[in-house]
CSV table of C-alpha atoms in Angstrom, one decimal:
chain,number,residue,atom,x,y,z
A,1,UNK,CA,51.4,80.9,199.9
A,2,UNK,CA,47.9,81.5,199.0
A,3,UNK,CA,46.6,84.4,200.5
A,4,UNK,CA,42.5,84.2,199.0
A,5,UNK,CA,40.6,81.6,196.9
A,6,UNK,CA,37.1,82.9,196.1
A,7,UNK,CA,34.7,82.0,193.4
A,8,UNK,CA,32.6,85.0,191.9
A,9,UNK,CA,28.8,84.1,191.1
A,10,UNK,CA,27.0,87.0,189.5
A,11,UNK,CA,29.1,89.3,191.2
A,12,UNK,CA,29.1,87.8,194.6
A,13,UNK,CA,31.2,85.7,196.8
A,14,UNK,CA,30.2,82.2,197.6
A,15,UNK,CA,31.6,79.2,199.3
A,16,UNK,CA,33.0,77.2,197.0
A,17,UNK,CA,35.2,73.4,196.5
A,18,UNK,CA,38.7,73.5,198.6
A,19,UNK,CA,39.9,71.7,195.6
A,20,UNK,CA,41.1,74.2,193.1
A,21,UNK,CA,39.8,71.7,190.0
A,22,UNK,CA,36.3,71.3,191.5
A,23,UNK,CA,36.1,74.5,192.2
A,24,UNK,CA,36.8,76.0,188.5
A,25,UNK,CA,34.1,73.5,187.2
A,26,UNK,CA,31.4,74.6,189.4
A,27,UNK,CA,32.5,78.5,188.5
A,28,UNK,CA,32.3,77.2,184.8
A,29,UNK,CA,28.9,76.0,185.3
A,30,UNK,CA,27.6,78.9,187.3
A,31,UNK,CA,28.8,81.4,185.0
A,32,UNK,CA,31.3,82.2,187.1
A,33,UNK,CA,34.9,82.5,187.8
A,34,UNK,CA,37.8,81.6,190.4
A,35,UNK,CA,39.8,84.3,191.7
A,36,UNK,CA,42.7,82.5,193.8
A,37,UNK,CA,45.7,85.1,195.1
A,38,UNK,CA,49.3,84.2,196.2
A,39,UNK,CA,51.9,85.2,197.5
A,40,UNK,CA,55.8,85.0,196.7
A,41,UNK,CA,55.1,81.5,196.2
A,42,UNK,CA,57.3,78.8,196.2
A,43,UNK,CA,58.0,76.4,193.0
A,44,UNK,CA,55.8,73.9,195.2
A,45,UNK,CA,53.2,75.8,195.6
A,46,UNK,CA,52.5,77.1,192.5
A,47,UNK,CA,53.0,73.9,190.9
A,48,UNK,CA,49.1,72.8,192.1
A,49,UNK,CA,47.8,76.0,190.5
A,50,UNK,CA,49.6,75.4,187.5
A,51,UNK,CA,48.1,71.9,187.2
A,52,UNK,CA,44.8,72.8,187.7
A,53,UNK,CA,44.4,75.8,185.2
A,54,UNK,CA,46.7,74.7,182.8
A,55,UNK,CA,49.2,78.3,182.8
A,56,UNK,CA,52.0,78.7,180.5
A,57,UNK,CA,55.8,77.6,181.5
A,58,UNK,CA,57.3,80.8,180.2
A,59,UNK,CA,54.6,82.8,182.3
A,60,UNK,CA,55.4,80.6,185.0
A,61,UNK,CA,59.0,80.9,185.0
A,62,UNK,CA,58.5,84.9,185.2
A,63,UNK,CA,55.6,84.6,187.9
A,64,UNK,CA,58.6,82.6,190.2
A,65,UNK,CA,61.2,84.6,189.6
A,66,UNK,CA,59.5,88.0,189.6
A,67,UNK,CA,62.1,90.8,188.3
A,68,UNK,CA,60.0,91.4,185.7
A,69,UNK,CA,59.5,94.2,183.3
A,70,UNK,CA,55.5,95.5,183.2
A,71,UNK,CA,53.9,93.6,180.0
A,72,UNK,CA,51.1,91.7,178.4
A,73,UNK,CA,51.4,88.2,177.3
A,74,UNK,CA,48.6,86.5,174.9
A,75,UNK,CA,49.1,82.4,175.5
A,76,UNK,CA,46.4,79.8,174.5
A,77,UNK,CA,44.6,79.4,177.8
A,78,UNK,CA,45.7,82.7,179.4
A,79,UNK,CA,46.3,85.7,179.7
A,80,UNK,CA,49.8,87.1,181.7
A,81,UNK,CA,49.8,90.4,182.7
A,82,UNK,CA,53.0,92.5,185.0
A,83,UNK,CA,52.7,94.9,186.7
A,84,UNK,CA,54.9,97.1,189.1
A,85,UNK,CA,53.2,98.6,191.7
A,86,UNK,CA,55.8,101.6,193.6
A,87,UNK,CA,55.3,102.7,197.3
A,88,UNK,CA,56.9,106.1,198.5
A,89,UNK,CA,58.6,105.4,202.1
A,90,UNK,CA,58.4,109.1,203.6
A,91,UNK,CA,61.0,108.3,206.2
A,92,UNK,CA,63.4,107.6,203.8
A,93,UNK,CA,62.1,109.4,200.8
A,94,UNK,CA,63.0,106.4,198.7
A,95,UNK,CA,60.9,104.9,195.7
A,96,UNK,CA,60.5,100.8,196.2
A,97,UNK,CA,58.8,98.2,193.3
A,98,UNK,CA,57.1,95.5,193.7
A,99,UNK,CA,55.4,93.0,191.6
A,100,UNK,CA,51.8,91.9,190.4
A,101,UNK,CA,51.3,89.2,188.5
A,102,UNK,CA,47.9,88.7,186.8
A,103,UNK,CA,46.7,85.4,184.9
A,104,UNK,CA,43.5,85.7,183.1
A,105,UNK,CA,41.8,83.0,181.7
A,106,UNK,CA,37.9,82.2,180.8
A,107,UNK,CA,36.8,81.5,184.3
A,108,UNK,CA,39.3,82.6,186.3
A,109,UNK,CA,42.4,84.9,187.7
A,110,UNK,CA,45.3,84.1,189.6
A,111,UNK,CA,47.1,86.8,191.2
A,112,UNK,CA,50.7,86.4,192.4
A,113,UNK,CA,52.0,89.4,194.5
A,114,UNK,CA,55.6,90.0,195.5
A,115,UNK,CA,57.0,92.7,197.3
A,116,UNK,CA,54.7,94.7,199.8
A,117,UNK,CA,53.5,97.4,197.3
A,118,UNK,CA,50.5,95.6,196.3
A,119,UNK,CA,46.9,96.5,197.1
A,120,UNK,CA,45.5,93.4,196.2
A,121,UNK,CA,43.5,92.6,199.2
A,122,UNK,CA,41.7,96.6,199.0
A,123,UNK,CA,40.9,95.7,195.5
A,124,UNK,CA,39.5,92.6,196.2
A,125,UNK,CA,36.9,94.5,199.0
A,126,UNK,CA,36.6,97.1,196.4
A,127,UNK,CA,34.8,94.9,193.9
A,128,UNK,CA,33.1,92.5,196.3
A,129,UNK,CA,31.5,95.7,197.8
A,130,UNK,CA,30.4,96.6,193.6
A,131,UNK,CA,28.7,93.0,192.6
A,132,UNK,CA,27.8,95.2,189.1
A,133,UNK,CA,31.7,95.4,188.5
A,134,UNK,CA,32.6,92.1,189.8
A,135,UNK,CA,29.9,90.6,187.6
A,136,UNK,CA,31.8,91.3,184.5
A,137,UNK,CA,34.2,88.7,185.0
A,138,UNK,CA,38.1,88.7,185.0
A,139,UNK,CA,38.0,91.2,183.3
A,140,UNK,CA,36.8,93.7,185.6
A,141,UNK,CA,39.5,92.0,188.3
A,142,UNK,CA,42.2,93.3,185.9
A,143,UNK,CA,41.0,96.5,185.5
A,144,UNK,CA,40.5,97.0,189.2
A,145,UNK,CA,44.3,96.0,189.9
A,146,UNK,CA,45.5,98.0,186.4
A,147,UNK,CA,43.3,101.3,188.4
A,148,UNK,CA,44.5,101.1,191.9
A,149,UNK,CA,47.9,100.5,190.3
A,150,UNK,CA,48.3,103.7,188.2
A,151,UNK,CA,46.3,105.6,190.6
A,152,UNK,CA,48.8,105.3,193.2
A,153,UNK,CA,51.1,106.3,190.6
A,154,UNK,CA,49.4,110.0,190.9
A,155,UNK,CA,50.2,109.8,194.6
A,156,UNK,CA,53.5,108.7,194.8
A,157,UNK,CA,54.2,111.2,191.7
A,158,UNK,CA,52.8,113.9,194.3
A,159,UNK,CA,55.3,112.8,197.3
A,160,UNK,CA,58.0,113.1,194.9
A,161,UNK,CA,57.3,116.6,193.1
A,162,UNK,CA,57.4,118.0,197.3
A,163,UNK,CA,60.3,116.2,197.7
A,164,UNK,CA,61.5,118.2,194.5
A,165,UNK,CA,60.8,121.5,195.5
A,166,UNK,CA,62.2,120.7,199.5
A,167,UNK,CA,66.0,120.2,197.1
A,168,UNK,CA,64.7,123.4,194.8
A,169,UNK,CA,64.5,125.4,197.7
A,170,UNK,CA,67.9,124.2,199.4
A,171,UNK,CA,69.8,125.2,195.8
A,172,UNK,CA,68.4,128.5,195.4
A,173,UNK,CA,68.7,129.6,199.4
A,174,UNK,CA,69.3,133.3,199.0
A,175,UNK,CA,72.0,133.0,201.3
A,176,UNK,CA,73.6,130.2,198.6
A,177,UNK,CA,74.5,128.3,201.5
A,178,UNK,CA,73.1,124.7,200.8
A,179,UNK,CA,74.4,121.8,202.6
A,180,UNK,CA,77.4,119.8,201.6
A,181,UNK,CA,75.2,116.9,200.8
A,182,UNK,CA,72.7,118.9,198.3
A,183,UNK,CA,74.4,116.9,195.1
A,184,UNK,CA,74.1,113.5,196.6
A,185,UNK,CA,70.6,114.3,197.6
A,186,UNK,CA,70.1,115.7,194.2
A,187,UNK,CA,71.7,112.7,192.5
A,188,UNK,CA,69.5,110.0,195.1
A,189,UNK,CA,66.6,111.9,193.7
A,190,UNK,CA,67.3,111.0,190.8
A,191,UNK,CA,67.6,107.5,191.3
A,192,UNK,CA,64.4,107.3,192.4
A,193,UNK,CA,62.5,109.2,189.6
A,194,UNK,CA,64.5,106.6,187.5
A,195,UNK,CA,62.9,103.9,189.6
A,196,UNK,CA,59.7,105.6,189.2
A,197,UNK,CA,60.2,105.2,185.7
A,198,UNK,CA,61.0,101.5,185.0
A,199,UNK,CA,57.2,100.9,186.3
A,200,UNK,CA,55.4,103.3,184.6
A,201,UNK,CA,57.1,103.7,180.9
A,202,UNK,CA,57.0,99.8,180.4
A,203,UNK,CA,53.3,99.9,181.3
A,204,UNK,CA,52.1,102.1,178.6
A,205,UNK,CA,52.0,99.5,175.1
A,206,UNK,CA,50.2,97.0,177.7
A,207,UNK,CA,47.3,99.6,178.6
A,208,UNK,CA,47.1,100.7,175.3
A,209,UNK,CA,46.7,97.2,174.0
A,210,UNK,CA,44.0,96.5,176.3
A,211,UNK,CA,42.1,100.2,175.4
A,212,UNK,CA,41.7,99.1,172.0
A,213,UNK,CA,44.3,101.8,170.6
A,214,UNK,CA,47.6,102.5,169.4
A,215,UNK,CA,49.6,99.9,167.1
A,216,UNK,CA,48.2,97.3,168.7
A,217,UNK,CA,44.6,97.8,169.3
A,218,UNK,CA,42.7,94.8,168.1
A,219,UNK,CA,41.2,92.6,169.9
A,220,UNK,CA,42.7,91.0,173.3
A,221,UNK,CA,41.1,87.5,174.5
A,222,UNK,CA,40.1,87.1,177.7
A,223,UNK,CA,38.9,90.7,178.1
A,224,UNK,CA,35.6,91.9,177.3
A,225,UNK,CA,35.6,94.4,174.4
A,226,UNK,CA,32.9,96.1,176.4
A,227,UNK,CA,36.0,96.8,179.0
A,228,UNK,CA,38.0,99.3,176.5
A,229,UNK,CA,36.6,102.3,177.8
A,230,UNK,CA,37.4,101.7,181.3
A,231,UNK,CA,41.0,100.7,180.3
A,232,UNK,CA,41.5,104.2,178.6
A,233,UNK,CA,40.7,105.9,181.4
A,234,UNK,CA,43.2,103.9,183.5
A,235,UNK,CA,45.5,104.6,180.4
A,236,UNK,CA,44.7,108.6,180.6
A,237,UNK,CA,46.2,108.5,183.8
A,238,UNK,CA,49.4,106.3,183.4
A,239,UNK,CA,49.8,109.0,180.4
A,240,UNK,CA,49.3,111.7,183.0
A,241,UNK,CA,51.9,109.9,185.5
A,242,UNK,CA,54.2,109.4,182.6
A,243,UNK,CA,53.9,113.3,181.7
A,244,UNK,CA,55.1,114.4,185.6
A,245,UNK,CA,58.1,111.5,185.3
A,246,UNK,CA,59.5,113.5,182.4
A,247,UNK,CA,58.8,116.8,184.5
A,248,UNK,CA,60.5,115.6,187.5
A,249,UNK,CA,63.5,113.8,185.6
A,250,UNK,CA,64.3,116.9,183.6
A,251,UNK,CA,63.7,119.4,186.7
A,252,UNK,CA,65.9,117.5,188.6
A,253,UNK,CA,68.6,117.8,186.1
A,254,UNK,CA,68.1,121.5,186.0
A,255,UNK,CA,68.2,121.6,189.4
A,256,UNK,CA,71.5,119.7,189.2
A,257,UNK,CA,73.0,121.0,186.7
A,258,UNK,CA,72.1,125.2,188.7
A,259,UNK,CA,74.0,123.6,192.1
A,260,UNK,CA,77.3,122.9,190.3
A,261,UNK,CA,76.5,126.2,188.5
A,262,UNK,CA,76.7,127.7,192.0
A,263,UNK,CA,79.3,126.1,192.9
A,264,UNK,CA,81.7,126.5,190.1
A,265,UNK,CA,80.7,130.3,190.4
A,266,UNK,CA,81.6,129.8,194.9
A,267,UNK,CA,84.7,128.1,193.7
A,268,UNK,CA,85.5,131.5,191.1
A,269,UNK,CA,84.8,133.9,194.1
A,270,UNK,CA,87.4,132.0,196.5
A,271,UNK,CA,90.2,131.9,193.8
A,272,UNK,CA,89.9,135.4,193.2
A,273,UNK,CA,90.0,136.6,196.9
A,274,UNK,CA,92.7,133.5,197.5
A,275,UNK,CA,94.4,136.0,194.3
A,276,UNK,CA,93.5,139.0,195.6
A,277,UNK,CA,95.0,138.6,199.3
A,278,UNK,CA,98.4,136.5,197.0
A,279,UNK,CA,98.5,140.3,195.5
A,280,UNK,CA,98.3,142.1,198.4
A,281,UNK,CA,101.0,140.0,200.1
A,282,UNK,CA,103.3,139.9,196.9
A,283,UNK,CA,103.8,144.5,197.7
A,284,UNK,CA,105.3,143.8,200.7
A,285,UNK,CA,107.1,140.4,200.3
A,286,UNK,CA,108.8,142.4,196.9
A,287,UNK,CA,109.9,145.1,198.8
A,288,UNK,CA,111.2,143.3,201.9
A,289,UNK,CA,113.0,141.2,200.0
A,290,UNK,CA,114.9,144.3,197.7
A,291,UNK,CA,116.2,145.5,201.1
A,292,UNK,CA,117.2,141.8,202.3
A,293,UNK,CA,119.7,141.6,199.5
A,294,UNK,CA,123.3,142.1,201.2
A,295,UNK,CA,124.8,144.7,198.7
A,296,UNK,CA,127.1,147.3,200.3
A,297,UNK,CA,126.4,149.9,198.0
A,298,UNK,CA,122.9,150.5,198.9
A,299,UNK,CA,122.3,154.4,199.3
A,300,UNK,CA,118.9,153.3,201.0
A,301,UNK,CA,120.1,151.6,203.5
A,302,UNK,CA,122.3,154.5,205.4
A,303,UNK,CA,119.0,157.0,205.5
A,304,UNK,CA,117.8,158.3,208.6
A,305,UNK,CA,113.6,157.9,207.3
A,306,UNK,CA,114.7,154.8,205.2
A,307,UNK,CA,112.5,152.2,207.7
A,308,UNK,CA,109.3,154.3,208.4
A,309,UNK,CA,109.6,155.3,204.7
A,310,UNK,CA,109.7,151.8,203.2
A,311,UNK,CA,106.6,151.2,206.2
A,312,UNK,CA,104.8,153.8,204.7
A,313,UNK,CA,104.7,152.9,200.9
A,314,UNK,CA,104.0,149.3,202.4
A,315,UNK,CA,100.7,150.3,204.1
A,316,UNK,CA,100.0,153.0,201.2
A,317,UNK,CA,100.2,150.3,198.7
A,318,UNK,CA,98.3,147.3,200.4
A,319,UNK,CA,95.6,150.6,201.3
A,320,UNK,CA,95.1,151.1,197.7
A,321,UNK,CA,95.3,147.5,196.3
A,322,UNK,CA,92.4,146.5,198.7
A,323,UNK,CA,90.5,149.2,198.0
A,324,UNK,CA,91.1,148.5,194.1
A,325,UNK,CA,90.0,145.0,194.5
A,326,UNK,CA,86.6,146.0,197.2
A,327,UNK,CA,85.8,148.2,194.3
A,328,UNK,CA,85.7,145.2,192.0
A,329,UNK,CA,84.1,142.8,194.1
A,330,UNK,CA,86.8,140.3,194.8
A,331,UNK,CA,87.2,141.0,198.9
């Protein structure tokens, strides 16, 4: 569905034609351009809007279908720009994707949104509230979406580093008493840094494109050259994001990899007092079972102190083999 149509005069909102066609020409002649926003739309829906602006089927195809890696795309009449904006859910402290899809063309932008992690509509007060912004063009309307995108990439990557230490703090209890759940929280951590991750690592060639460095830094059309500057910034902080994704992925593995330490080492400490009490029950169960033996010439067996003797060495015997094994750290 569409969500916003708007043309952009000079950096300002104005009424414009209901009909999409009429309304690019008169943002054409005005100097202008058309800023129309859907979302999730249907085949049907999108088809007028592909009409009128004359977008790419390949783009189209990945506009409908969403599912979509982030990435730049350079057609004839357009640009085609994805992007995956995340949204931390603190109740569940799970990471969730969405989609932005940006065309760019000479006089106008057509955003298509799916998925409820988009701040489209604060971007679009944003700039209407900066006509000096807004007057650049389309350009500046995909630099204000590429901004608020990666910027709440520094949040999110904030929720998740508490989250982080919350499970660090669990593993390393003094007590070493953690609950029985720590590695499937530990492991559903980890999931979501890896979530995290398929937005933000696919993004980087695309900013870099559009700052003018890297491999790729020519020119991009349909964005002001003037723009590059701004588009390094957002870039400086998707580089920053990228930098605590790698921090969290391999503190998290750590932080794995120290719980099964602990447990392997709980696990050693129960097998050796499991041993250690096997020991102590082996003195008596040996010498119980010498006298059970029905041999008729056993000289033990017809002495007055035999019992309270055999008693005696029993409780001597378990007396020093638990002391020997307190000593050692095994009871």
């Amino acid at each position: 569905m569409i969500v916003d149509c708007a043309v952009y005069r000079h950096g300002h909102r104005t009424e414009g034609p209901e009909d999409l066609s009429d309304a690019l020409d008169a943002a054409r002649a005005a100097g202008g351009f058309v800023w129309i926003g859907l979302h999730e739309p249907s085949e049907r829906e999108f088809e007028l809007v592909t009409h009128e602006f004359g977008l790419h089927p390949l783009a189209i195809e990945d506009a409908l279908k969403a599912h979509q890696r982030p990435k730049l795309e350079v057609y004839d009449d357009s640009l085609f720009m994805v992007l995956k904006p995340v949204v931390y859910e603190p109740e569940s402290d799970t990471v969730s994707a969405g989609e932005v899809m940006v065309f760019v063309g000479d006089a106008f932008v057509v955003t298509v949104r799916h998925g409820e992690g988009a701040p489209l509509a604060a971007v679009r007060r944003r700039l209407e509230e900066e006509p000096e912004m807004l007057g650049k063009g389309p350009t500046s309307v995909l630099y204000a979406i590429s901004d608020a995108v990666v910027d709440h990439y520094l949040d999110v990557a904030t929720e998740l580093q508490t989250d982080l230490e919350e499970l660090e703090a669990e593993v390393f209890q003094p007590d070493g008493a953690g609950s029985r759940n720590t590695a499937s929280r530990i492991y559903t951590f980890k999931r979501q840094v890896l979530e995290f991750r398929r937005a933000t690592g696919p993004l980087v060639p695309p900013l870099t494109r559009l700052a003018g460095t890297g491999q790729f830094g020519g020119g991009v059309p349909f964005v002001d050259d003037k723009a590059r500057p701004f588009f390094r910034d957002v870039n400086d902080h998707l580089a920053r994001v990228n930098e605590s994704v790698e921090s969290l992925d391999r503190l998290v593995s750590d932080i794995l990899n120290a719980h099964l330490a602990q447990m392997s080492v709980r696990q050693n400490d129960d097998m050796r007092k499991i041993s250690a009490w096997a020991a102590m029950a082996a003195i008596p169960t040996m010498i119980a079972g010498i006298y059970g033996m029905n041999f008729d010439h056993m000289p033990e067996l017809h002495w007055l102190w035999s019992y309270p003797v055999v008693i005696v060495v029993m409780a001597v015997l378990e007396v020093l083999l638990y002391r020997q094994f307190k000593r050692r750290g095994w009871l």
